[in-house]
Each structure stands twice: as structure tokens, then as C-alpha cells.
Short mmCIF file of C-alpha atoms in Angstrom, two decimals:
data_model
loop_
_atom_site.label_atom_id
_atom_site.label_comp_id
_atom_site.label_asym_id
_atom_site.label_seq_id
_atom_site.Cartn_x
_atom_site.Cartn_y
_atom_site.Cartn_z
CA UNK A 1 26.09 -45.06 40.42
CA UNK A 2 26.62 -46.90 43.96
CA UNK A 3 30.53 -46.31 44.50
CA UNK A 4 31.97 -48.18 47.34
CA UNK A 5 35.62 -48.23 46.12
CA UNK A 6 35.72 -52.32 45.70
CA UNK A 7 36.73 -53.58 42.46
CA UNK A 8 32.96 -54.27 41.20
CA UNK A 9 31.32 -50.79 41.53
CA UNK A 10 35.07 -49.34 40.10
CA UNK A 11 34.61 -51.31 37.30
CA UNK A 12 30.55 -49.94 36.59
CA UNK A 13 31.59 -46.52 37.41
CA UNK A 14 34.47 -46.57 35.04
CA UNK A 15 32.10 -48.68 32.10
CA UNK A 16 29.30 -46.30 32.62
CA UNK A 17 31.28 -43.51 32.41
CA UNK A 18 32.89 -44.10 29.14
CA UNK A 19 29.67 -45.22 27.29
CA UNK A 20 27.61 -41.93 29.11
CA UNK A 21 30.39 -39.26 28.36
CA UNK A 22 29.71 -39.36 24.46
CA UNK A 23 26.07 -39.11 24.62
CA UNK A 24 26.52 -36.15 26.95
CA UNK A 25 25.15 -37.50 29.71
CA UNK A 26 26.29 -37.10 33.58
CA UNK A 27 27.37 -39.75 36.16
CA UNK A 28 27.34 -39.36 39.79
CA UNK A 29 29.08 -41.18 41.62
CA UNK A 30 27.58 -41.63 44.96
CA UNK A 31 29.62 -42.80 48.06
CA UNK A 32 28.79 -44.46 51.39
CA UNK A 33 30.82 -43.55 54.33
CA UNK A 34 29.21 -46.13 57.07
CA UNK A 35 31.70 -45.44 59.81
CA UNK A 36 32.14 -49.30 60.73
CA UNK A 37 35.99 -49.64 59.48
CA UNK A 38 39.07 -47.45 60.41
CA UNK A 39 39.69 -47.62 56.76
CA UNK A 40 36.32 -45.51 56.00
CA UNK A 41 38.11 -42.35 55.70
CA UNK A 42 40.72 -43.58 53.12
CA UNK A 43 37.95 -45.26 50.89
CA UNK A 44 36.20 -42.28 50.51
CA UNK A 45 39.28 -39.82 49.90
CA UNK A 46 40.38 -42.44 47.07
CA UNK A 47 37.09 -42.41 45.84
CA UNK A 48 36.81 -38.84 45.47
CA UNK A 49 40.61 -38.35 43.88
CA UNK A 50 39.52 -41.36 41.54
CA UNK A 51 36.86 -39.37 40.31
CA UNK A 52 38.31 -36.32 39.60
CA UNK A 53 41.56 -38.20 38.16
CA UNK A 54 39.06 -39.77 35.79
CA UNK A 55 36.85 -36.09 35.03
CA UNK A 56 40.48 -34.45 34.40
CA UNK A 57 40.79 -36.97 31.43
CA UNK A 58 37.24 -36.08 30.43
CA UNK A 59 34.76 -38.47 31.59
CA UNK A 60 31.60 -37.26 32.94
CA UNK A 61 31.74 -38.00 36.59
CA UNK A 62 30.82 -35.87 39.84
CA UNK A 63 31.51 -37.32 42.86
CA UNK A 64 29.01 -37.33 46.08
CA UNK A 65 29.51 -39.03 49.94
CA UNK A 66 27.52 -39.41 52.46
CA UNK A 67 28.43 -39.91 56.21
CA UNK A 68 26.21 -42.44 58.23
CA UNK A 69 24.71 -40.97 61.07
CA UNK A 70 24.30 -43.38 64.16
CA UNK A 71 25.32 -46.97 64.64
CA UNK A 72 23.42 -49.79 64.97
CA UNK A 73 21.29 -50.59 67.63
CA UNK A 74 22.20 -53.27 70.51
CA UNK A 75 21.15 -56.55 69.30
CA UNK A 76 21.12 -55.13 65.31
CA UNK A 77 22.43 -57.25 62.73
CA UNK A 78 25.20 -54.84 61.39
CA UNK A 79 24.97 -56.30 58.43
CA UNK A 80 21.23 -55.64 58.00
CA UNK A 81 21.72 -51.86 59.52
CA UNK A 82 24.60 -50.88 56.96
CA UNK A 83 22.23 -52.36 54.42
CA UNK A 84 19.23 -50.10 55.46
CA UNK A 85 21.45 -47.13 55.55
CA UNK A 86 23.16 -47.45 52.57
CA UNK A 87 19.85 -47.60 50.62
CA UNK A 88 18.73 -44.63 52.48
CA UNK A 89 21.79 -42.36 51.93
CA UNK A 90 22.14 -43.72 48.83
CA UNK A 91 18.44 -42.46 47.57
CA UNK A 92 18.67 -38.95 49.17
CA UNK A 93 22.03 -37.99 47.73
CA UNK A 94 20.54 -39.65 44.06
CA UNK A 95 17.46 -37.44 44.67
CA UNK A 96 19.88 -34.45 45.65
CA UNK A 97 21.59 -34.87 42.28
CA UNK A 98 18.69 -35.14 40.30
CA UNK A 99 19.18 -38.95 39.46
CA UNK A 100 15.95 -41.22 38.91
CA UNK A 101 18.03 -44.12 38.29
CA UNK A 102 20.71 -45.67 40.60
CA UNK A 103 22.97 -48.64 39.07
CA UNK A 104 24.41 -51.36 41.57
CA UNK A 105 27.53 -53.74 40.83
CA UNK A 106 26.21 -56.81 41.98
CA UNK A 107 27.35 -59.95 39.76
CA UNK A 108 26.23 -63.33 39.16
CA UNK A 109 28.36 -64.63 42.11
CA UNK A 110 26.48 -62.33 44.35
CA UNK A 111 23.14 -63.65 43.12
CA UNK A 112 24.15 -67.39 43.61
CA UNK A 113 25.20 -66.64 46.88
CA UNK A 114 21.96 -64.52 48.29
CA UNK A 115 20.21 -67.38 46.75
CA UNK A 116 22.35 -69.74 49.06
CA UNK A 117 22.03 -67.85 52.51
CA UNK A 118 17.96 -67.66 51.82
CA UNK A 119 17.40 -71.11 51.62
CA UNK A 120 19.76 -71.98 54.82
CA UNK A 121 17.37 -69.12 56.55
CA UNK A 122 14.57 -71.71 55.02
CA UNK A 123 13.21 -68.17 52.78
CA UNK A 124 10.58 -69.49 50.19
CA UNK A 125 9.59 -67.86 46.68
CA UNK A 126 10.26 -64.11 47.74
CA UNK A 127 13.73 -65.04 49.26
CA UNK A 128 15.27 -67.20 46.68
CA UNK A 129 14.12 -64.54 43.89
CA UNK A 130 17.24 -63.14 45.55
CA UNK A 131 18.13 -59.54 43.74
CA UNK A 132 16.21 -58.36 41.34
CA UNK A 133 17.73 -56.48 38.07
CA UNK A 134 15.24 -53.82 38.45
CA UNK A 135 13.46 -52.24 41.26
CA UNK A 136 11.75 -48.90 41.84
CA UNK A 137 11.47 -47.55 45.78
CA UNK A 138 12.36 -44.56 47.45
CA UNK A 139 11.41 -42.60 44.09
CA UNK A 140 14.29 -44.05 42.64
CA UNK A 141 15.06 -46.88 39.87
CA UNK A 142 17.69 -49.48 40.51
CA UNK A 143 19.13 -51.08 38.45
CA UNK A 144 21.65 -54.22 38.33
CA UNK A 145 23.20 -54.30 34.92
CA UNK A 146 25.62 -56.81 35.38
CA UNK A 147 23.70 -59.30 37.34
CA UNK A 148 24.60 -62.03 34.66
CA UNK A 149 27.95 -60.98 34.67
CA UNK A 150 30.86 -63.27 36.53
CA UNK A 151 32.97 -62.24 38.58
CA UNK A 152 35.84 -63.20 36.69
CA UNK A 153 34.73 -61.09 33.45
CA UNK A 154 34.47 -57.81 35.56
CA UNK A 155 38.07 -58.16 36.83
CA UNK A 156 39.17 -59.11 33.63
CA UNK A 157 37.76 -55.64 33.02
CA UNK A 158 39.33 -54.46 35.94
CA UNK A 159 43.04 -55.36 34.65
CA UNK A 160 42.47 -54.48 31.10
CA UNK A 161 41.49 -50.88 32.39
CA UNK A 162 44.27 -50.91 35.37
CA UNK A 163 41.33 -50.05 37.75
CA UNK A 164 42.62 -49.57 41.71
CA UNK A 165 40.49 -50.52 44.31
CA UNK A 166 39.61 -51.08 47.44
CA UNK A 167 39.49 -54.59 49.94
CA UNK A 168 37.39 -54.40 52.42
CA UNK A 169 38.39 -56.62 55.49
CA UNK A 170 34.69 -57.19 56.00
CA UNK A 171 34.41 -59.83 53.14
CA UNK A 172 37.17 -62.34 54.94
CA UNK A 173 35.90 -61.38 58.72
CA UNK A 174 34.41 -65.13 59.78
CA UNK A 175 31.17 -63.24 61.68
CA UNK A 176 29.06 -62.39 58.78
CA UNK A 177 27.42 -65.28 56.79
CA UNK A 178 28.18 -63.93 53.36
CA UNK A 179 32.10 -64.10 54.61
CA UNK A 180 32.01 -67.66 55.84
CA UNK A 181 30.14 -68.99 52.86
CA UNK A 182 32.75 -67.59 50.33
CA UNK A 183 35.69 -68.63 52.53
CA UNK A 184 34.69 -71.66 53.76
CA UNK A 185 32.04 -72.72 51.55
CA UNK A 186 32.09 -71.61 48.02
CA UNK A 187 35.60 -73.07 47.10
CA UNK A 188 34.93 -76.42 48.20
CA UNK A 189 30.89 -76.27 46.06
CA UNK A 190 32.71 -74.98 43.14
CA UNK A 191 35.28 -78.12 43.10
CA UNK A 192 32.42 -80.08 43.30
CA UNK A 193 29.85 -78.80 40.94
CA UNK A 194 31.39 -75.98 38.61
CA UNK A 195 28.23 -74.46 37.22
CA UNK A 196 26.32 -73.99 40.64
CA UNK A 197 26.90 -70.53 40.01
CA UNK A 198 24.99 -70.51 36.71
CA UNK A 199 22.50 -72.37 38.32
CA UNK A 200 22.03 -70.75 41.13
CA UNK A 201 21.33 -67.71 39.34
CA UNK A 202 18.78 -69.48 37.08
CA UNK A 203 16.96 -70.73 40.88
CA UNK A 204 17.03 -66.67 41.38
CA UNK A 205 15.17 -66.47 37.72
CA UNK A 206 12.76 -68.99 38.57
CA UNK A 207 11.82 -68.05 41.90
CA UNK A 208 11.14 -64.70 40.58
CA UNK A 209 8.34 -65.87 38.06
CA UNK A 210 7.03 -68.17 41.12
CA UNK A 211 6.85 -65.35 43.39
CA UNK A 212 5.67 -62.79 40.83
CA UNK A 213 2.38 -65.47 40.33
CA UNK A 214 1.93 -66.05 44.13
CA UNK A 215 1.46 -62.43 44.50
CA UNK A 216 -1.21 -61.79 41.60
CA UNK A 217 -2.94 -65.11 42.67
CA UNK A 218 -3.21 -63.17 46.51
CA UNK A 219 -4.28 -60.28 45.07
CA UNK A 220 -7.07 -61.23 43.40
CA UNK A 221 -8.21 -63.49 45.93
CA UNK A 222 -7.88 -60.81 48.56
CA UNK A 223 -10.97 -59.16 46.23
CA UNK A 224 -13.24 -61.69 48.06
CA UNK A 225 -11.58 -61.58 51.66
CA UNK A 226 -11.43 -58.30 52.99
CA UNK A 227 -14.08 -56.49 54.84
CA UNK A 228 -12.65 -53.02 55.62
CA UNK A 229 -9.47 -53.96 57.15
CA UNK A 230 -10.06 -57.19 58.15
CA UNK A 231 -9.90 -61.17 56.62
CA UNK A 232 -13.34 -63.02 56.48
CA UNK A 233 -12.54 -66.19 57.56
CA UNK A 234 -15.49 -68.05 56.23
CA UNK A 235 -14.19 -67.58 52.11
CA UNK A 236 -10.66 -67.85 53.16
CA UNK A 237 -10.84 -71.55 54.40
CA UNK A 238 -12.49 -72.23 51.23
CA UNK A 239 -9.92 -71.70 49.29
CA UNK A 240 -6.70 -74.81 48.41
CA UNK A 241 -4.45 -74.94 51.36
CA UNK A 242 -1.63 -72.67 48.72
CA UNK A 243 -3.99 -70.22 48.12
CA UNK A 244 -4.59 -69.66 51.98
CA UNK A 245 -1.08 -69.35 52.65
CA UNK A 246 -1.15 -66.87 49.71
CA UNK A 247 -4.00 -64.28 50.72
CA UNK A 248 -3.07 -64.67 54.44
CA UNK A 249 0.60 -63.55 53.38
CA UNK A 250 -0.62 -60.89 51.63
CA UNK A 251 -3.14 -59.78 54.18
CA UNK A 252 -0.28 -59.99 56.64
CA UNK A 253 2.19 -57.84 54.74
CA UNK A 254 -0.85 -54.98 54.39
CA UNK A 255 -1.62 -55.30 58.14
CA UNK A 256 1.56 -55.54 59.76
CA UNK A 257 4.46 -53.56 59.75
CA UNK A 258 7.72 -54.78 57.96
CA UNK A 259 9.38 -57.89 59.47
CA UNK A 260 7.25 -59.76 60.99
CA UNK A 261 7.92 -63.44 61.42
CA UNK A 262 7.20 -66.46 58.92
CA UNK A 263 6.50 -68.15 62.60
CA UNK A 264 3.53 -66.03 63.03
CA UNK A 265 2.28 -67.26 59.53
CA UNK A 266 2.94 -70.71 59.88
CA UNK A 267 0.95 -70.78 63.33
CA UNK A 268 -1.32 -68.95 61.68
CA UNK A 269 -2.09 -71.66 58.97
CA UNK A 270 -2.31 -74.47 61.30
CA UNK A 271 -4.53 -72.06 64.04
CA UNK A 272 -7.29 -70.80 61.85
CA UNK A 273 -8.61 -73.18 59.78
CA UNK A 274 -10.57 -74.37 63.60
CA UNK A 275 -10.55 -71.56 65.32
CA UNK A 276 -13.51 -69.24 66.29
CA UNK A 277 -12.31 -66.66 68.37
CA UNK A 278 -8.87 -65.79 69.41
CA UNK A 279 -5.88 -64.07 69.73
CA UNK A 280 -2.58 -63.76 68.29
CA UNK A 281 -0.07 -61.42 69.38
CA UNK A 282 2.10 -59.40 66.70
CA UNK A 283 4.76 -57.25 67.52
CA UNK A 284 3.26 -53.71 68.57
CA UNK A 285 -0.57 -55.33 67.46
CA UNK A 286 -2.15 -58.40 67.67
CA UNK A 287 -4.24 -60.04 65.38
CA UNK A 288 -8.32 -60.83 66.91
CA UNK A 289 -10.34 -63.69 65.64
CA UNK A 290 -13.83 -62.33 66.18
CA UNK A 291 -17.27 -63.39 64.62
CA UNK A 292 -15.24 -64.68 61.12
CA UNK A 293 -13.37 -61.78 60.93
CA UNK A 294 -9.31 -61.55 61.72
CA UNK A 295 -8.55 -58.16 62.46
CA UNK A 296 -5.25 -56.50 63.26
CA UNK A 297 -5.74 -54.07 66.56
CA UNK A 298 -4.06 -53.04 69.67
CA UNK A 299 -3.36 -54.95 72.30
CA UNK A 300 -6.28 -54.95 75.22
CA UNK A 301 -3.37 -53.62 77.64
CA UNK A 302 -3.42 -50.58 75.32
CA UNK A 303 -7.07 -49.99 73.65
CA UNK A 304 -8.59 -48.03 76.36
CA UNK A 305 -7.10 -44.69 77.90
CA UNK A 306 -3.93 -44.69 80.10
CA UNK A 307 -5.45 -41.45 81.81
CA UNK A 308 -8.27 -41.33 83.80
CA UNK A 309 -11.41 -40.69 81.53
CA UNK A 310 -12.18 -37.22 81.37
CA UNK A 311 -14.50 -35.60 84.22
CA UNK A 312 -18.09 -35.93 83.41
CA UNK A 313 -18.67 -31.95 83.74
CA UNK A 314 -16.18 -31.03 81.01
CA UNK A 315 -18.16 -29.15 78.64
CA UNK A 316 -17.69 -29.52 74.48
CA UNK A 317 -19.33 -27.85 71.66
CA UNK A 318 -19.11 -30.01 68.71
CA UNK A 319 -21.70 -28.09 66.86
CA UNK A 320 -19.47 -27.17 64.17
CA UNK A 321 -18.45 -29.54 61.08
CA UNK A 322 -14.39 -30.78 61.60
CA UNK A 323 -12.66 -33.69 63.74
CA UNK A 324 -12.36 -32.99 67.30
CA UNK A 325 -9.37 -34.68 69.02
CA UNK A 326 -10.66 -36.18 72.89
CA UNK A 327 -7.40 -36.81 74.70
CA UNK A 328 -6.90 -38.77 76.98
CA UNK A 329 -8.97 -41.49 74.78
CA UNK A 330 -7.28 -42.73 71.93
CA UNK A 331 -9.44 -41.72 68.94
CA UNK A 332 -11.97 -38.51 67.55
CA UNK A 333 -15.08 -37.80 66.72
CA UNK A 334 -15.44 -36.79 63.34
CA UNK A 335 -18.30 -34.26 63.12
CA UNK A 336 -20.38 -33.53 59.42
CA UNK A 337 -23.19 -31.62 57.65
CA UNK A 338 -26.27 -33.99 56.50
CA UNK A 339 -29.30 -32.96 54.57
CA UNK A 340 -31.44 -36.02 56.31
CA UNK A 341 -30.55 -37.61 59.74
CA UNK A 342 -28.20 -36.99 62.04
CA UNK A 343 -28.99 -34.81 65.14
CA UNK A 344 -29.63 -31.01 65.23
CA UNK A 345 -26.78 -28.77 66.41
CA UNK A 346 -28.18 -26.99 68.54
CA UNK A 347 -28.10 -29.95 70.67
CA UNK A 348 -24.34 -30.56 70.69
CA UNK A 349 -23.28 -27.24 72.41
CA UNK A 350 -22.87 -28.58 75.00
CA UNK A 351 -21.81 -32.47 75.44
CA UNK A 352 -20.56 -34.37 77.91
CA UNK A 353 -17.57 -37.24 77.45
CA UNK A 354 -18.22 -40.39 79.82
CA UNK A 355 -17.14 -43.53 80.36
CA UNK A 356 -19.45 -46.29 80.37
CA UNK A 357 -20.31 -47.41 84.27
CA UNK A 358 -23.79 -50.21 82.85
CA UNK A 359 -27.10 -50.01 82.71
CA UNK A 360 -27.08 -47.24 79.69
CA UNK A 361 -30.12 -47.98 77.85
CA UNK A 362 -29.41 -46.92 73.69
CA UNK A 363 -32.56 -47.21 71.16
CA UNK A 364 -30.97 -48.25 67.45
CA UNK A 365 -34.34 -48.05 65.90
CA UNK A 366 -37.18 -45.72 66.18
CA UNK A 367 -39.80 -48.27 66.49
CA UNK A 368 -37.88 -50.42 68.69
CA UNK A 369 -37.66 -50.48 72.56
CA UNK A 370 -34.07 -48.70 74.72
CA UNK A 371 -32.11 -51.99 75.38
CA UNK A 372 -28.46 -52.21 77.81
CA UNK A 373 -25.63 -51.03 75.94
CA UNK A 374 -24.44 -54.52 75.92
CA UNK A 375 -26.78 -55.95 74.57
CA UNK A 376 -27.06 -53.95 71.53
CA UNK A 377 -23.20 -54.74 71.29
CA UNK A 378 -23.59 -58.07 71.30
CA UNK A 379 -26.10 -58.43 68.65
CA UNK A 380 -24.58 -56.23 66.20
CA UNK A 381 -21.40 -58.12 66.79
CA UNK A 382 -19.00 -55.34 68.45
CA UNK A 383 -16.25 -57.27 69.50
CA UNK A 384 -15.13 -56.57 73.04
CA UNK A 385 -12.02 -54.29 72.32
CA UNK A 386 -13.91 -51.65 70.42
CA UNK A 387 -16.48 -51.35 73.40
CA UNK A 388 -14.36 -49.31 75.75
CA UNK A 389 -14.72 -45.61 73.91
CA UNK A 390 -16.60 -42.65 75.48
CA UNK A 391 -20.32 -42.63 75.37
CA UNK A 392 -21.27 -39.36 73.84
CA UNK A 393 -24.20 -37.24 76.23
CA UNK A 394 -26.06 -33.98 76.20
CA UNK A 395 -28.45 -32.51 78.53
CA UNK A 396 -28.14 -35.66 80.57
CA UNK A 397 -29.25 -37.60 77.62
CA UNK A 398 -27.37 -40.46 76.02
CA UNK A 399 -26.91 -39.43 72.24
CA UNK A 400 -23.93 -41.27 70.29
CA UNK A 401 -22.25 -44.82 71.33
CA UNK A 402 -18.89 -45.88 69.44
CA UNK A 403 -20.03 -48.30 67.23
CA UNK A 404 -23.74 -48.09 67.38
CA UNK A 405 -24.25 -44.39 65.94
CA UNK A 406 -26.61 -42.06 67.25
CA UNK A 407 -29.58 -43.13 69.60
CA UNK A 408 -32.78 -43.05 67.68
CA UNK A 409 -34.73 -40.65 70.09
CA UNK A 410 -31.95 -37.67 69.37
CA UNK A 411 -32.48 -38.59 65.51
CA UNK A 412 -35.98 -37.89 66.17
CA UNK A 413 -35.88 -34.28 67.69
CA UNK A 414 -36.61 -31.68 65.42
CA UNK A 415 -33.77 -28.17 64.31
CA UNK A 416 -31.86 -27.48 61.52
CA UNK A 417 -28.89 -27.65 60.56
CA UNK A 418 -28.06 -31.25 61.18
CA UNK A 419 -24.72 -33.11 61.97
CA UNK A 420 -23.92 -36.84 61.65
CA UNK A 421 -20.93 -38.40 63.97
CA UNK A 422 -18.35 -40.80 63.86
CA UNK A 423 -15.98 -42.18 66.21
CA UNK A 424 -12.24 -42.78 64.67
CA UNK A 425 -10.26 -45.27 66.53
#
């Protein structure tokens, strides 16, 4: 049980307690010490003697804190850092106690207003869902029993139970949103329309069935998009313009890291439907239209090696199954045992790590002619980024190109046992 001292988590922690203590089971109460008040300290000491007040009379509570380590970073929303953290401490000390299920106070009153700040921030399906009642992360279950609860029943609770708690100066400080819309805002919407927060919560409700069928509708039309990691673009701008702002959300979310910006989508929307090649840049990747296919890769600035490629006599015996690390390039060469093709490995003793300087001459094909490097690129549709790994050479012979495989001739020279390579970006 989340126990922050305020008069909603008192009032859980003191319900669940007297309904788990008869059927013999435990409650932990588990306490967040963020370090943003000068009040911290005394919340968690009146935490802790509430707890053992209430185990003295024989409920089933142990009590657990957690110091934050850190603050937030400059230019961190401190409302979005505490957030993070709390979740985080909050799971380990749960895991530490053996818990697989977390409960959290929030009420109806907090749903209506989440649902509130995410439209102003213009949030669609996922956003106005607001809280769910259950969610499972972090190896954990939580769980928000008395999310259709108002506020006023659970400090009705509160006085019928002579609960103490805490007020945290937070809630009336004018800099967080959440403060200003239940200072400023929420009186005045009440006066005027007294079951907004009923309905509010039932926008939460619906949203959540919206958002649920967005994201099975994505899925299953992902089935038909993706080529390894990236988006054909041909199927994609078949599909209704909702559906393409579906999949490409959900293509997004797989490709990206957390956080990146509904901008990015929206250009996104309006960009590919005529583009044919081009590039997008997002955050620490950038997303490369490139023969149909949208791909998410590093930046050009940051595909090839920052060190000079290595020095053309460095020796390397790769005749030996396992993946071989080639620093200063950014990627490996994954060596394996085949019973057909491949090259024998005898002949990788001794290789030779260079970077391309034109007019290599590579043979895909056994019956066909040694063509430029880029060439063969180009007609097998290598897009320009992946050209710049090593070229792979033994006894001054080209052997293996990044995205090409193994030059026919070496496929063709007889020994035993055989080894196939790949090049992992």
C-alpha cells in the first residue's frame, strides 16, 4: 500500500488493514521520502509511529520508507521526476517485501482532474483514459480500488475513523497545474456544472475502450507493415487516414524510446503520404525514408567510426565460430558453422579490416561478372548509411562486404570446415 501520509492513502491503509488482518494476511505500508519539502522528515516519522500505533492494536501492518536519491535534473518537470521516482522506489521496496500487488488512493476527483490537464495538453485516446484501475509494470500489480470513490466519502471515512494526516503545501503552491486547477479552477466548474466530476470520470471510461481498440486495430495492421525493423510505406498509405495514424503510432512507440513528441507524428502524417526519400530527425535517432521503407537509425554524424579506421596490416583470425567485437567501428561480425556455403576457415586466419577507398570490384553471383562496390549497393537497394562498414579482406583478396555477404569467388574455393558471416550494426 502507497503511504504518503495525506488523508487518501491514510484512509486505504487503515480500510485495507482492517478487512486483511482477519484473513491473516499482511500489509505493508510503503513510504516515499522525495526530499522536495522541509516537512519530508516529519511525514515519514508520523507515518512510521502511525503504523506501529495501529500494529500495537493488532492490525497487520509493517511499515517501509524509502529515501529519494538525487534531484531533478535542470529543466525537469519536478512534478514528472517525483512521479518517476516514486513508482520506482515504490516497486523495489514492494518487491523487497514480497508484494505482487501495490494499491494507490487515487479517487474519482483525481481521475476527473488528470482527465482535465490531458485535454488542455491537447492528449488524445491514451491521455484522457487518464488512470487506469489496474496496471501491471515493474513486476508489480497496481491497483486503484477507490477510483469511483469521491472525495467526500473517503473523508467521511476519515472522520468516522479519527484518521490524522498529513497537508502537503504542494497541493495549494500556484506552480504546478494540478494546484492551480483545484484552486482556481475546480470551484468555479463545480458551481457551474455539479456532476462534471462524474462525468469526467465516465470520459476516463470511455477513452479507455477507445484507446484499448486503437491499439489492437495497430497491432494487427502492423502484421502487414513491418519488414524487420522497418515500416513499408507502400501498404501503409493504403490504409484510411485513422488507421495510418494508428500503425505509425504504434511503429513509433516500438522504434523510439519513451517520450517522443506527438509533433514528430503529426509531421509525420502530413510528410509521408508524398514523400520518397527523406529524413526526420528523432531525439538520439532519426527516422530514414529509403526505397519504401522508414527506418529508425543513427544519425549520419554518428554511423561511421569516430576513430580512425583501423590500420590495414592489423591481423585477425576469425576462424573460429563466436562474435568478434571490431572497435573502433560501431558493430561485429558474427562468425558460424555451415554444412553448405560460406567460406573455408582456413582462409580467415588471417584478415584484414579496411575501409572502403572505390574501385573494389565484389562478384554476388558465381556466374556473374566483379562489378564497383557501388554499384552492387545500389541495385540491391543499400541505403547510403549502412554503406560505410569495413570491407572484410584476406590474402589481399576482397571476401565479405556489409550488406552484400560474401564475394562469390571465396564461396567457390574449396576446405572444410566452413564459416558463414554477418555484419551486426
Amino acid at each position: 500500500m502507497a503511504a504518503s501520509g495525506g488523508i487518501d492513502s491514510t484512509a486505504l491503509l487503515h480500510a485495507s488493514a482492517r478487512l486483511a488482518t482477519p484473513l491473516g494476511v499482511q500489509v505493508h505500508a510503503l513510504h516515499v521520502h522525495h526530499g522536495l519539502q522541509a516537512q519530508a522528515d516529519a511525514w515519514l516519522a508520523g507515518v512510521a509511529a502511525q503504523c506501529r500505533r495501529w500494529s500495537a492494536r493488532g492490525l497487520a501492518i509493517e511499515f517501509h520508507a524509502q529515501r529519494l536519491p538525487g534531484r531533478p535534473a535542470r529543466g525537469e518537470s519536478v512534478e514528472a521526476w517525483a512521479r518517476r521516482e516514486r513508482y520506482r522506489a515504490l516497486a523495489t521496496m514492494a518487491h523487497e517485501a514480497g508484494c505482487d500487488v501495490v494499491l494507490l488512493a487515487h479517487h474519482r476527483r483525481d481521475q476527473a482532474e488528470t482527465v482535465l490537464l490531458q485535454a488542455l495538453r491537447g492528449a488524445g485516446s491514451a491521455g484522457l483514459a487518464a488512470m487506469p484501475g489496474r496496471r501491471e509494470r515493474d513486476g508489480v500489480v497496481w491497483l486503484r480500488p477507490w477510483l469511483e470513490q469521491s472525495r467526500e466519502a473517503i473523508e467521511a471515512y476519515a472522520r468516522r475513523w479519527r484518521l490524522r494526516a498529513v497537508i502537503d503545501p504542494s497541493n495549494a503552491d500556484p506552480r504546478f497545474a494540478r494546484s492551480r486547477l483545484r484552486i482556481q479552477v475546480w470551484p468555479a466548474l463545480h458551481a457551474a456544472f455539479p456532476d462534471a466530476e462524474v462525468a469526467l470520470a465516465a470520459v476516463a471510461r470511455q477513452a479507455a475502450l477507445a484507446h484499448a481498440l486503437e491499439r489492437e486495430v495497430a497491432a494487427q495492421d502492423l502484421q502487414g507493415l513491418i519488414d524487420g525493423e522497418a515500416l513499408r510505406l507502400t501498404p501503409w498509405r493504403a490504409l484510411t487516414p485513422a488507421r495510418r495514424a494508428g500503425a505509425l503510432r504504434a511503429w513509433l512507440a516500438h522504434a523510439l524510446a519513451p517520450g517522443w513528441p506527438l509533433s514528430l507524428l503529426q509531421r509525420l502524417l502530413r510528410e509521408l503520404p508524398e514523400a520518397r526519400q527523406a529524413r526526420w530527425p528523432a531525439g538520439a535517432l532519426e527516422l530514414r525514408l529509403h526505397r519504401g521503407r522508414l527506418l529508425a537509425v543513427p544519425p549520419l554524424a554518428t554511423a561511421r567510426p569516430t576513430a580512425a579506421p583501423p590500420d590495414a596490416t592489423r591481423t585477425l583470425d576469425l576462424s573460429h565460430p563466436g562474435e568478434h567485437e571490431l572497435p573502433p567501428w560501431p558493430g561485429r561480425l558474427r562468425v558460424e558453422a555451415v554444412q553448405q556455403g560460406g567460406v573455408p576457415a582456413a582462409l580467415l586466419r588471417a584478415c584484414q579490416l579496411r575501409a572502403r577507398t572505390g574501385g573494389e570490384q565484389f562478384q554476388r553471383h558465381p556466374q556473374g561478372p566483379p562489378r564497383r562496390l557501388k554499384k552492387q549497393f545500389q541495385d540491391l537497394g543499400v541505403p547510403a548509411w549502412e554503406r560505410a562498414a569495413p570491407l572484410l579482406w584476406a590474402q589481399d583478396r576482397l571476401i565479405f562486404v556489409p550488406g552484400l555477404g560474401l564475394d562469390a569467388r571465396v564461396q567457390a574455393c574449396p576446405g572444410a570446415p566452413r564459416l558463414q558471416l554477418q555484419w551486426i550494426a
